[in-house]
mmCIF file of C-alpha atoms in Angstrom:
data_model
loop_
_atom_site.group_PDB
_atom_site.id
_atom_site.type_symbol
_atom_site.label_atom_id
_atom_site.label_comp_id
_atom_site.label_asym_id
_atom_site.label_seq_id
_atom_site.Cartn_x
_atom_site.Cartn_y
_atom_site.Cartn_z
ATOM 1 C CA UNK M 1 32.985 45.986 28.856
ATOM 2 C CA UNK M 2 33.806 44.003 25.541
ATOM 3 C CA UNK M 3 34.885 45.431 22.088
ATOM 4 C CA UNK M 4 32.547 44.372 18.722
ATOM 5 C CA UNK M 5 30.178 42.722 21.424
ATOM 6 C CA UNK M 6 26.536 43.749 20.186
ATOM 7 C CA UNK M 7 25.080 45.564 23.911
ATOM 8 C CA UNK M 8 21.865 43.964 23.754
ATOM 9 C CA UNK M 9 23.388 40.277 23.977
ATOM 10 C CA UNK M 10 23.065 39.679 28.027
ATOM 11 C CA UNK M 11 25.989 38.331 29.708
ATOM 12 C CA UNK M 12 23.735 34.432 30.431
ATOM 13 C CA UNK M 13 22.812 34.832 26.200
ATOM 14 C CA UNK M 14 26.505 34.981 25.525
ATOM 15 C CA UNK M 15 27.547 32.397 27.914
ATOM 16 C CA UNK M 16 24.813 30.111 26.034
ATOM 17 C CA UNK M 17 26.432 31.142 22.601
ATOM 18 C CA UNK M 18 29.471 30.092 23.690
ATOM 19 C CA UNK M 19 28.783 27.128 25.212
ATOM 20 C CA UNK M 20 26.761 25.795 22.493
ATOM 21 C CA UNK M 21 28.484 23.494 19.745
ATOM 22 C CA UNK M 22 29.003 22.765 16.179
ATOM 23 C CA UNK M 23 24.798 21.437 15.394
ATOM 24 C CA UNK M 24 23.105 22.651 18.154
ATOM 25 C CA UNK M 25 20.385 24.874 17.740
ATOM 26 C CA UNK M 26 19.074 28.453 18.663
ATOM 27 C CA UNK M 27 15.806 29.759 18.977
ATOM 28 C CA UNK M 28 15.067 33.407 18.507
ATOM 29 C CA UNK M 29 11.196 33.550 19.646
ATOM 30 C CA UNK M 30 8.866 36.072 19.548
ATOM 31 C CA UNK M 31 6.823 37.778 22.304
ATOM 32 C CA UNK M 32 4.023 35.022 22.012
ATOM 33 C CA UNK M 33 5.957 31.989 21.602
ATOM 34 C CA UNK M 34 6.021 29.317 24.329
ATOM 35 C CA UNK M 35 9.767 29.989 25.014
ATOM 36 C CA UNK M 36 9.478 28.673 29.107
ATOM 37 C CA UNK M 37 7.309 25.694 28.636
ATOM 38 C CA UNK M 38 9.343 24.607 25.553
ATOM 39 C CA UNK M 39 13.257 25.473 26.205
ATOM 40 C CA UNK M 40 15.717 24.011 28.606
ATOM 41 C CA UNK M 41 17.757 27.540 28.584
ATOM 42 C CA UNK M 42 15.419 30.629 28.155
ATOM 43 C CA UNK M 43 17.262 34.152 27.772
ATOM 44 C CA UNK M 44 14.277 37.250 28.174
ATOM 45 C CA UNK M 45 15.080 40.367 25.865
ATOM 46 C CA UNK M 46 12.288 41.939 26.307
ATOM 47 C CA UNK M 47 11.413 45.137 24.478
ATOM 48 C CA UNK M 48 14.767 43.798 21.736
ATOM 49 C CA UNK M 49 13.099 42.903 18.502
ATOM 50 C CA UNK M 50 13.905 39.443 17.238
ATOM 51 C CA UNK M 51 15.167 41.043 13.533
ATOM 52 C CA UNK M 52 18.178 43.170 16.209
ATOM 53 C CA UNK M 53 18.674 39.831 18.183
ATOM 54 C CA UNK M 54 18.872 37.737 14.604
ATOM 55 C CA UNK M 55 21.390 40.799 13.751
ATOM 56 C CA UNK M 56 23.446 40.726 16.997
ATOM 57 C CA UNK M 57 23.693 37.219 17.278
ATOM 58 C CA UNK M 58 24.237 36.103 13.689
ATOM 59 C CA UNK M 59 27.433 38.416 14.518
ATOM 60 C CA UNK M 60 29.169 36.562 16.313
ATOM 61 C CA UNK M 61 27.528 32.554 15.617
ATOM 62 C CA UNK M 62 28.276 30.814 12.387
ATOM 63 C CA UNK M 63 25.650 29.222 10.649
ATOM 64 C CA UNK M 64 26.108 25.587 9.812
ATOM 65 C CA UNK M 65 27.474 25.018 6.588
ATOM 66 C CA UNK M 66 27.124 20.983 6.217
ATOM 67 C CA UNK M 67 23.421 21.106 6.723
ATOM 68 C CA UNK M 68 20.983 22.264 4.102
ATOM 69 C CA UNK M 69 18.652 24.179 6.071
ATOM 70 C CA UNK M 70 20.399 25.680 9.364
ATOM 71 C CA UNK M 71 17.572 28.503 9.499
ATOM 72 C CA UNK M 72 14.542 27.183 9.809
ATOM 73 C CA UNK M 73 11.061 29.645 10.192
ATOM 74 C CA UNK M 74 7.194 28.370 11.293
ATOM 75 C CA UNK M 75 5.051 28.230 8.352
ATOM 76 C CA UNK M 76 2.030 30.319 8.284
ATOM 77 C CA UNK M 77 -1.404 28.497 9.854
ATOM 78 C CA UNK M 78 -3.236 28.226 6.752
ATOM 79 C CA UNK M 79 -1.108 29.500 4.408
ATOM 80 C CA UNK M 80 2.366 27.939 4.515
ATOM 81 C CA UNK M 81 3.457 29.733 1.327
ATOM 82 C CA UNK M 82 3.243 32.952 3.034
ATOM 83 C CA UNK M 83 6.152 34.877 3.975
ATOM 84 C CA UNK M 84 5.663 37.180 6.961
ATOM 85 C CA UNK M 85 7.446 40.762 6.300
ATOM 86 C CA UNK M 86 9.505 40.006 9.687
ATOM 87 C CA UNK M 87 10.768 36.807 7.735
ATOM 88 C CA UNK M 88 11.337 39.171 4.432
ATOM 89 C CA UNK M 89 13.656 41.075 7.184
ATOM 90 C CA UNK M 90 14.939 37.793 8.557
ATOM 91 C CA UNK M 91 16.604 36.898 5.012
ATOM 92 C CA UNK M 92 18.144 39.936 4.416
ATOM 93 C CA UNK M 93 19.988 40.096 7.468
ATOM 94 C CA UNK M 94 20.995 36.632 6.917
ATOM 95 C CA UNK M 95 21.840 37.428 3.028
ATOM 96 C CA UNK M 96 23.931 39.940 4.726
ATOM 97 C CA UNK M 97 25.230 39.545 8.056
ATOM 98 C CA UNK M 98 25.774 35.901 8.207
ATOM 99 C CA UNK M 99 29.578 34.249 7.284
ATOM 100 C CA UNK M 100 27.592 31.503 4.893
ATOM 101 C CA UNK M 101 24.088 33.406 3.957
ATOM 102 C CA UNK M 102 21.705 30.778 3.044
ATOM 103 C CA UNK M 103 17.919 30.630 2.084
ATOM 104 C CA UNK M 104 15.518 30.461 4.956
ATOM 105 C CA UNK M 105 13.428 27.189 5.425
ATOM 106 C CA UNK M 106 9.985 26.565 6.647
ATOM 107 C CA UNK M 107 8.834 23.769 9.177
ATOM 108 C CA UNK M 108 4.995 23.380 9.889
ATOM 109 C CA UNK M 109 4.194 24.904 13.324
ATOM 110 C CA UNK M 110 3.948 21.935 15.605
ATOM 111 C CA UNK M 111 7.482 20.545 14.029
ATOM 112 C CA UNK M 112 8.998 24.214 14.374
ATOM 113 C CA UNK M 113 7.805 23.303 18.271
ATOM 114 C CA UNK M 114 9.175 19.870 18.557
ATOM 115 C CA UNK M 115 12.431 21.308 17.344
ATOM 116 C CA UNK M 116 12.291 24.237 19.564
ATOM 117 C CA UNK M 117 12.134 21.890 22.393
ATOM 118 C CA UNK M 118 15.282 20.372 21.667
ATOM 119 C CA UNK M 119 17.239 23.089 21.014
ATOM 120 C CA UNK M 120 20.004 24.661 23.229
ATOM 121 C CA UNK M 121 18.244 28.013 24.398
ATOM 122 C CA UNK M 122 15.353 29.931 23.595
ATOM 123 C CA UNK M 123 16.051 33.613 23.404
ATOM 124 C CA UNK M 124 12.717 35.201 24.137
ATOM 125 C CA UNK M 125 12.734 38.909 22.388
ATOM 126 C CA UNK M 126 9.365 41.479 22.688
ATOM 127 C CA UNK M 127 8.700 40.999 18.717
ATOM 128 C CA UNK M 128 5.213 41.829 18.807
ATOM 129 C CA UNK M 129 5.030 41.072 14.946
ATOM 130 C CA UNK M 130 3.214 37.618 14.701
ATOM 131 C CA UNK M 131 5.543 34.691 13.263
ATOM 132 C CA UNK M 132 8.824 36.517 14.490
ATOM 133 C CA UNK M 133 10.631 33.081 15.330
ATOM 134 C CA UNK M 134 14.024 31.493 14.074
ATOM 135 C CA UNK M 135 15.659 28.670 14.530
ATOM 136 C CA UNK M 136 19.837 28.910 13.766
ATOM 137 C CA UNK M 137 21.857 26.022 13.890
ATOM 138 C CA UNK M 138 25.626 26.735 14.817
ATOM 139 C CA UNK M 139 28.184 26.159 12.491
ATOM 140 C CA UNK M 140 31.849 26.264 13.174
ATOM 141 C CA UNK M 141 34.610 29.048 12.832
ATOM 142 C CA UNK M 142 37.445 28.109 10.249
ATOM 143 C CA UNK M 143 40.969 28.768 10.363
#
């Protein structure tokens, strides 16, 4: 056992965290989103909602602070102005859990894919609530 180590982060999730580098990218997908077709690395937390794994991992990752948009969310089909309540819940845990809080971003679905694809790891959660996906880009850790 670890100290400060949020328990629902799997041992293979936090060897991915730590292996990832300053830029590279995170998904935290929801119970419907192609997580093993698209992702190279796909983590399972099933029955974890994405708005604890956004809390947990946001923890311990810095968000990249010389981009402008290191959290990026899938517009809604139809409606891209929208804003999901699991996004609502999204920006407040960034706004306060994150080391540099910043303002969430919006990518139209099939570029939210196309990202997804090239990111470091999927992290599939059991978010049943529809549009429950993140992407976090990972910043680094100052001295």
């Amino acid at each position: 056992m670890l100290r400060n180590i949020p328990s629902i982060l799997s041992p293979d999730l936090l060897h991915s965290l730590r292996a990832m580098g300053h830029g590279d990218d995170i998904v935290i997908a929801d119970a419907n989103f192609p997580s093993t077709a698209l992702g190279q690395r796909c983590h399972r937390l099933d029955g974890i909602s994405a708005t604890d794994t956004l809390q947990a991992i946001l923890s311990l990752l810095p968000l990249d602070s010389f981009v402008p948009d290191p959290a990026l969310v899938m517009q809604v089909v139809g409606d891209p102005g929208a804003v999901p309540p699991v996004v609502t819940e999204f920006q407040n845990i960034i706004t306060q859990t994150a080391d540099t809080p910043v303002q969430i971003a919006r990518l139209e679905r099939f570029d939210f894919y196309a990202r997804a694809k090239s990111a470091f790891a999927i992290v599939q959660t059991g978010e049943t609530r529809l549009y429950g996906n993140i992407i976090l880009k990972k910043g680094v850790i100052g001295t």
